Amino acid sequence: MLFGVLLIGLGFGAIAFKSWLYGAAPLERPWIGKLHGRVDSIEDVSARDIVRYRIYVGQHPELPPIIRVNIDKELASPEIAPGSVSEFRARLMPPPGPALPGSYDFARTAWFGGIGATGRIFGPVRIIAPPLDQQDFWNNARNALSTRIQSAMGTETGPVGSALLVGTRGSIEETDAEALRNSGMAHLLSVSGLHVTAVVGGTFILVASLLALWPWLALRVSVPLASAACAAVIAILYTLLTGAEVPTVRACIAALLILVALAMGRDALSLRLLAAGATFVLLFWPEALAGPSFQLSFAAVGTIILLHDSKWMRHFMQRREEALPLRIMRQFLGLLLTGLAIELVLAPIALFHFHKSGLYGALANIAAIPLTTFLVMPAQLLGLLADVIWSGLGAPFWWVARQGIGAILWIAHSVSAAPGAVALLPEMPVWAFGTAMLSGLVM
């Protein structure tokens, strides 16, 4: 009990320290005027025909140091890059709170993100000074890759393809995003465990296969250890490239711990792995605990570990001498049971935060996850590599990726339109949500 109290105190201390370190007092009242500042990051939100800038204003007498503003796409100059010092006229507002009781609270996210005001730019932006050495390499690389993927895949599948690989979701049409949410497949748009696993696993297999081709080296160097080291580096670089959001960081930490466990010969998938990842995330991003991303990610992974650690599930899924159709059916049933368990655990979280939950997500994900992991993402990576070697060489791979994403969107729209596909709840009381979460943890 004393240790539990100590941990709770440590958690509150981490929140207070993070709030003191990054918390930005919001703008007190609406403000209109001309200002100038340094562009820290740029996000292209094509679905709404806007470009979003995060701007450092500095010591302005009336404004917070950091603001986030939108500008119409036709007014956004392509010459503006991270690090540019620009002048513009804007209307700013305090960060808005929840639109409905219990819905997404952007004001809390903005506070811990250091954003003190949001608004819109009127008229053109004048560049006062070009970037010096303030360029955000990862933001530029992410935007460049997103543009390349969307131009290669087209307007119908390109935005989803960009979200799958580098996490830029601003260009996705609202109808597609809504269908993915209602079908329980919205997790595909957030770079998390599925995406990091595909990248890290692919790197591990590729490096191990290449090293094994050289017998002299394979006999003198631990191939699994060298492969794990390369995969760990790729995991960190991929996390930085995709914006280092909480689900990606959590997945990266889990991947690194699994690689370390494999190198040490220890059991990789366990609740200790989950606890270590949660501890790391909450120490640096304590505000994530109140958000749906953290809760959905860790609840899903915890469900998978507990389910597959159970005696009956291990007995059901263990390899045995049987005909190929029976083996395929057993794997299919294992995926279905896992999906159903995850849907059962995640439903209260989705109902509390989003006031709705997809009921057929288990069935939809049985097709969507293999398509994403084994077809779409490898085809995209091969397309990018082939185009680097020779422009246009990646066309066959891009065609495969388009077909895969087309199939994913077809599944999403079909499931979303099915009768009774979505459960709706206007508002869940906090005590009911707390009871559901505590019950899940006890079980």
XYZ file of C-alpha atoms in Angstrom:
443
model
C 0.000 0.000 0.000
C 2.848 2.374 0.810
C 4.475 1.597 -2.523
C 1.168 2.268 -4.315
C 0.811 5.624 -2.569
C 4.415 6.449 -3.511
C 3.730 5.666 -7.182
C 0.557 7.785 -7.211
C 2.511 10.665 -5.666
C 5.229 10.222 -8.281
C 2.570 10.369 -10.990
C 1.080 13.602 -9.691
C 4.612 14.997 -9.362
C 5.363 14.141 -12.991
C 2.145 15.861 -14.120
C 2.901 18.961 -12.055
C 6.489 19.138 -13.346
C 5.415 18.686 -16.979
C 2.712 21.322 -16.545
C 5.209 23.754 -15.008
C 7.797 23.038 -17.702
C 5.601 23.161 -20.814
C 2.257 24.548 -19.711
C 1.290 27.625 -21.687
C -1.184 30.089 -20.182
C -3.889 30.433 -22.863
C -4.850 33.663 -24.569
C -7.414 35.419 -22.399
C -9.613 36.901 -25.129
C -9.866 36.916 -28.968
C -7.110 38.917 -30.656
C -6.806 40.300 -34.206
C -3.699 41.962 -35.563
C -0.405 41.696 -37.380
C 2.438 39.682 -35.914
C 5.595 37.867 -36.941
C 7.284 34.713 -35.710
C 9.331 31.657 -36.597
C 7.587 28.698 -38.219
C 8.420 25.618 -36.136
C 6.451 22.994 -38.071
C 4.115 22.691 -41.053
C 1.231 20.242 -41.535
C -0.693 19.879 -44.788
C -4.389 19.218 -44.018
C -5.564 18.619 -47.582
C -8.957 17.209 -46.557
C -9.906 20.690 -45.293
C -7.882 22.641 -47.910
C -5.721 24.277 -45.257
C -2.096 24.307 -44.113
C -1.366 24.367 -40.385
C 1.617 26.239 -38.906
C 3.032 26.002 -35.411
C 4.707 29.377 -34.835
C 7.037 30.651 -32.143
C 6.048 34.276 -31.464
C 8.480 34.900 -28.625
C 8.045 37.633 -26.037
C 4.955 39.324 -27.446
C 3.230 41.688 -24.961
C -0.269 40.348 -25.705
C 0.289 36.813 -26.993
C 1.603 33.494 -25.651
C 5.020 32.367 -26.967
C 3.669 29.570 -29.208
C 0.540 29.640 -31.376
C -1.043 27.332 -33.958
C -2.699 28.896 -37.006
C -4.396 27.657 -40.172
C -4.192 29.250 -43.600
C -6.134 28.498 -46.776
C -4.109 26.274 -49.060
C -4.144 28.716 -51.985
C -2.638 31.419 -49.749
C 0.122 29.191 -48.325
C 3.435 29.916 -50.021
C 5.592 26.869 -50.876
C 8.652 28.966 -49.972
C 7.696 28.880 -46.293
C 9.630 26.143 -44.518
C 10.314 25.257 -40.883
C 12.650 27.931 -39.580
C 11.259 30.733 -41.758
C 10.536 34.026 -40.013
C 7.233 35.295 -41.412
C 4.829 38.195 -40.962
C 1.058 37.902 -41.321
C -2.315 39.116 -40.072
C -4.338 36.671 -37.994
C -7.332 36.229 -35.748
C -6.456 34.238 -32.608
C -8.631 32.537 -30.010
C -7.971 30.653 -26.754
C -7.653 26.871 -27.389
C -11.214 25.478 -27.335
C -12.378 23.008 -24.721
C -14.683 20.012 -25.311
C -17.458 20.656 -27.836
C -19.701 18.299 -25.820
C -19.416 17.022 -22.239
C -16.813 14.285 -22.133
C -15.589 14.773 -25.716
C -12.062 15.583 -26.906
C -10.477 18.385 -24.880
C -8.104 20.250 -27.174
C -7.416 22.865 -24.472
C -5.731 20.202 -22.305
C -3.686 18.912 -25.235
C -2.668 22.474 -26.162
C -1.648 23.247 -22.561
C 0.798 20.344 -22.358
C 1.924 20.992 -25.923
C 2.855 24.583 -25.080
C 0.247 26.074 -27.468
C -1.404 29.187 -26.025
C -3.661 30.255 -28.913
C -5.145 28.981 -32.160
C -6.582 30.853 -35.110
C -6.549 31.634 -38.811
C -4.307 33.736 -41.029
C -5.909 36.379 -43.241
C -4.243 37.322 -46.493
C -0.798 36.326 -47.755
C 2.220 35.614 -45.553
C 5.347 37.718 -46.012
C 8.699 35.999 -45.465
C 11.033 38.213 -43.424
C 13.966 35.805 -43.227
C 14.569 32.342 -44.734
C 15.481 29.367 -42.535
C 18.996 29.428 -41.114
C 19.823 26.332 -39.121
C 16.407 25.968 -37.534
C 15.034 23.537 -40.085
C 13.179 20.570 -38.660
C 14.746 17.673 -40.567
C 12.154 15.099 -39.484
C 9.177 17.351 -40.257
C 10.589 18.112 -43.721
C 11.322 14.440 -44.382
C 7.827 13.419 -43.237
C 6.143 16.016 -45.482
C 8.356 15.086 -48.451
C 7.573 11.381 -48.070
C 3.871 12.132 -47.660
C 3.862 14.193 -50.863
C 5.768 11.473 -52.727
C 3.404 8.714 -51.580
C 0.280 10.689 -52.455
C 1.570 11.647 -55.893
C 2.489 8.017 -56.638
C -0.768 6.509 -55.355
C -3.295 9.125 -56.446
C -5.952 11.095 -54.621
C -8.232 8.138 -53.781
C -5.757 5.911 -51.928
C -2.729 8.205 -51.461
C -3.917 9.970 -48.271
C -4.545 6.644 -46.501
C -1.241 5.286 -47.827
C 0.575 8.308 -46.424
C -1.109 7.842 -43.029
C -0.188 4.161 -42.936
C 3.514 4.728 -43.580
C 4.420 8.126 -42.098
C 1.382 9.077 -39.996
C 0.182 12.199 -41.869
C -3.618 12.002 -41.547
C -4.627 15.525 -42.595
C -5.389 14.614 -46.214
C -7.845 11.777 -45.564
C -11.413 12.457 -46.642
C -13.844 12.610 -43.734
C -16.058 9.901 -45.276
C -13.127 7.471 -45.378
C -11.991 8.413 -41.868
C -15.534 7.947 -40.521
C -15.868 4.544 -42.220
C -12.557 3.403 -40.740
C -13.660 4.550 -37.272
C -17.085 2.884 -37.483
C -15.557 -0.387 -38.697
C -13.032 -0.518 -35.860
C -10.076 0.021 -38.221
C -9.106 3.584 -37.241
C -6.003 2.239 -35.478
C -4.502 1.673 -38.930
C -4.254 5.453 -39.392
C -2.199 5.955 -36.227
C 1.389 4.740 -36.495
C 1.564 2.294 -33.589
C 2.384 -1.321 -32.815
C 1.218 -2.731 -36.146
C 3.363 -0.355 -38.203
C 6.443 -0.477 -35.965
C 6.230 -4.279 -35.872
C 6.131 -4.450 -39.670
C 9.134 -2.116 -40.048
C 11.220 -3.642 -37.232
C 10.339 -7.233 -38.118
C 11.093 -6.639 -41.789
C 14.446 -5.056 -40.923
C 15.365 -7.929 -38.573
C 14.547 -10.597 -41.179
C 16.279 -8.707 -44.007
C 19.499 -8.058 -42.062
C 19.595 -11.611 -40.661
C 19.115 -13.074 -44.153
C 21.847 -10.891 -45.670
C 24.340 -11.647 -42.869
C 23.636 -15.382 -43.137
C 24.709 -15.271 -46.792
C 28.303 -14.589 -45.632
C 29.423 -17.769 -43.819
C 32.690 -16.269 -42.530
C 30.823 -13.436 -40.788
C 27.908 -15.597 -39.639
C 30.312 -17.975 -37.841
C 32.080 -15.149 -35.989
C 29.297 -12.619 -35.282
C 25.980 -13.264 -33.530
C 23.551 -12.778 -36.406
C 20.459 -12.311 -34.156
C 22.311 -9.744 -32.038
C 23.511 -7.764 -35.078
C 20.038 -7.941 -36.629
C 18.436 -6.757 -33.382
C 20.850 -3.797 -33.206
C 20.017 -2.736 -36.771
C 16.287 -3.171 -36.133
C 16.569 -1.049 -32.953
C 18.197 1.810 -34.873
C 15.499 1.618 -37.559
C 12.782 1.629 -34.867
C 14.129 4.861 -33.341
C 14.552 6.559 -36.732
C 11.061 5.506 -37.824
C 9.573 6.860 -34.584
C 11.252 10.241 -35.146
C 10.154 10.280 -38.795
C 6.490 9.724 -37.938
C 6.368 12.526 -35.364
C 7.048 10.555 -32.152
C 3.404 10.494 -31.053
C 2.481 8.546 -27.925
C 1.309 5.312 -29.700
C 4.483 5.305 -31.814
C 6.744 5.923 -28.808
C 4.968 3.174 -26.883
C 5.383 0.764 -29.785
C 9.031 1.756 -30.239
C 9.789 1.138 -26.545
C 8.046 -2.223 -26.720
C 9.993 -3.157 -29.857
C 13.310 -2.176 -28.240
C 12.496 -4.196 -25.119
C 11.534 -7.211 -27.244
C 14.810 -6.949 -29.170
C 16.774 -6.731 -25.905
C 14.868 -9.717 -24.526
C 15.576 -11.726 -27.679
C 19.262 -10.817 -27.469
C 19.331 -11.971 -23.805
C 17.358 -15.128 -24.472
C 14.451 -14.005 -22.250
C 10.680 -14.199 -22.763
C 9.870 -11.109 -24.806
C 6.077 -10.773 -24.592
C 4.957 -10.309 -20.990
C 3.117 -7.887 -18.738
C 6.529 -6.644 -17.550
C 7.112 -5.417 -21.098
C 3.791 -3.572 -20.983
C 4.526 -2.090 -17.558
C 7.968 -0.869 -18.627
C 6.522 0.810 -21.730
C 3.728 2.439 -19.714
C 6.162 3.690 -17.072
C 8.412 5.278 -19.685
C 5.524 6.973 -21.497
C 3.904 8.288 -18.304
C 7.149 9.719 -16.958
C 7.649 11.849 -20.067
C 4.023 12.280 -21.222
C 1.911 11.979 -18.040
C -0.970 13.829 -19.691
C -1.353 10.882 -22.099
C -3.049 8.881 -19.332
C -6.258 10.909 -19.739
C -6.332 10.515 -23.539
C -7.928 7.724 -25.578
C -4.722 6.892 -27.468
C -2.835 5.700 -24.379
C -5.822 3.855 -22.951
C -6.717 2.085 -26.206
C -3.102 1.132 -26.986
C -2.219 -0.358 -23.617
C -5.608 -2.009 -23.109
C -5.307 -3.731 -26.496
C -1.745 -4.953 -25.928
C -2.547 -6.062 -22.376
C -5.534 -8.034 -23.654
C -3.397 -9.789 -26.277
C -0.708 -10.747 -23.735
C -3.174 -11.983 -21.105
C -5.216 -13.936 -23.638
C -2.264 -15.684 -25.248
C -0.624 -16.376 -21.863
C -3.694 -18.260 -20.658
C -3.327 -22.054 -20.500
C -6.323 -22.843 -22.678
C -5.280 -20.383 -25.404
C -1.699 -21.683 -25.435
C -3.041 -25.231 -25.699
C -5.409 -24.231 -28.497
C -2.760 -22.364 -30.512
C 0.219 -24.711 -30.022
C 1.628 -26.384 -33.135
C 0.574 -29.967 -33.756
C 0.533 -32.592 -36.479
C -2.634 -31.864 -38.430
C -3.844 -31.249 -41.954
C -3.163 -27.843 -43.530
C -6.867 -26.789 -43.679
C -7.225 -27.507 -39.944
C -4.072 -25.513 -39.187
C -5.361 -22.539 -41.207
C -8.747 -22.769 -39.482
C -7.057 -22.848 -36.064
C -5.039 -19.695 -36.872
C -8.181 -18.000 -38.185
C -10.104 -18.822 -34.998
C -7.176 -17.571 -32.912
C -7.251 -14.233 -34.741
C -11.032 -14.018 -34.365
C -10.904 -14.748 -30.613
C -8.154 -12.163 -30.161
C -10.148 -9.575 -32.096
C -13.315 -10.264 -30.102
C -11.438 -9.968 -26.802
C -9.909 -6.660 -27.873
C -13.294 -5.311 -29.019
C -14.836 -6.278 -25.671
C -12.101 -4.495 -23.691
C -11.908 -1.392 -25.896
C -15.683 -0.814 -26.218
C -16.049 1.083 -22.883
C -13.052 3.300 -23.714
C -14.430 4.132 -27.172
C -17.920 4.782 -25.795
C -16.574 7.084 -23.079
C -14.311 9.168 -25.330
C -16.072 9.034 -28.716
C -19.646 8.122 -27.653
C -19.702 5.273 -30.172
C -18.006 1.943 -30.791
C -17.801 -0.330 -33.825
C -19.239 -3.802 -33.243
C -17.762 -5.665 -36.213
C -14.149 -4.572 -35.773
C -12.920 -8.093 -35.019
C -14.123 -9.397 -38.375
C -12.944 -6.331 -40.315
C -9.450 -6.439 -38.799
C -8.946 -10.108 -39.659
C -8.690 -8.994 -43.290
C -7.345 -5.457 -42.832
C -4.340 -6.198 -40.584
C -2.743 -8.862 -42.845
C -3.401 -6.652 -45.874
C -1.627 -3.731 -44.182
C 1.283 -5.702 -42.710
C 2.117 -8.109 -45.526
C 0.950 -6.310 -48.665
C 0.463 -2.538 -48.457
C 3.397 -1.402 -46.293
C 6.016 -3.682 -47.951
C 4.781 -2.565 -51.387
C 5.079 1.099 -50.359
C 8.622 0.633 -49.016
C 9.674 -1.243 -52.143
C 8.081 1.464 -54.297
C 10.046 4.196 -52.507
C 13.317 2.246 -52.794
C 12.729 1.427 -56.465
C 11.986 5.082 -57.298
C 15.247 6.111 -55.617
C 17.143 3.730 -57.901
C 15.295 4.806 -61.045
C 12.371 7.204 -61.398
C 9.231 5.252 -62.294
C 10.720 1.860 -61.394
C 8.389 1.586 -58.415
C 5.182 1.768 -60.480
C 4.309 -1.972 -60.074
C 4.738 -1.737 -56.301
C 2.587 1.391 -56.115
C -0.110 -0.432 -58.109
C -0.086 -3.271 -55.561
C -0.307 -0.745 -52.682
C -3.254 0.988 -54.379
C -5.142 -2.291 -54.721
C -4.466 -3.155 -51.079
C -5.671 0.188 -49.743
C -8.649 0.058 -52.088
C -9.565 -3.291 -50.523
C -9.134 -1.874 -46.994
C -11.395 1.091 -47.787
C -13.973 -1.223 -49.382
C -14.012 -3.358 -46.213
C -14.315 -0.227 -44.044
C -17.237 1.215 -46.002
C -19.005 -2.164 -46.249
C -18.713 -2.881 -42.531
C -19.604 0.697 -41.587
C -22.790 0.524 -43.674
C -23.890 -2.829 -42.212
C -26.983 -2.785 -39.954
C -26.082 -2.318 -36.294
C -22.404 -1.715 -37.056
C -22.077 1.114 -34.532
C -23.168 1.300 -30.905
C -24.000 4.863 -29.796
C -24.026 6.280 -26.273
C -24.687 10.010 -25.626
C -22.601 10.165 -22.455
C -21.028 7.624 -20.103
C -20.793 8.702 -16.445
C -17.248 8.898 -15.119
C -18.081 6.426 -12.343
C -19.250 3.873 -14.932
C -16.077 4.303 -16.979
C -13.930 4.024 -13.841
C -15.771 0.858 -12.787
C -15.244 -0.691 -16.221
C -11.521 0.106 -16.184
C -10.946 -1.116 -12.614
C -12.901 -4.302 -13.364
C -10.761 -4.926 -16.423
C -7.561 -4.424 -14.434
C -8.770 -6.762 -11.676
C -9.705 -9.476 -14.183
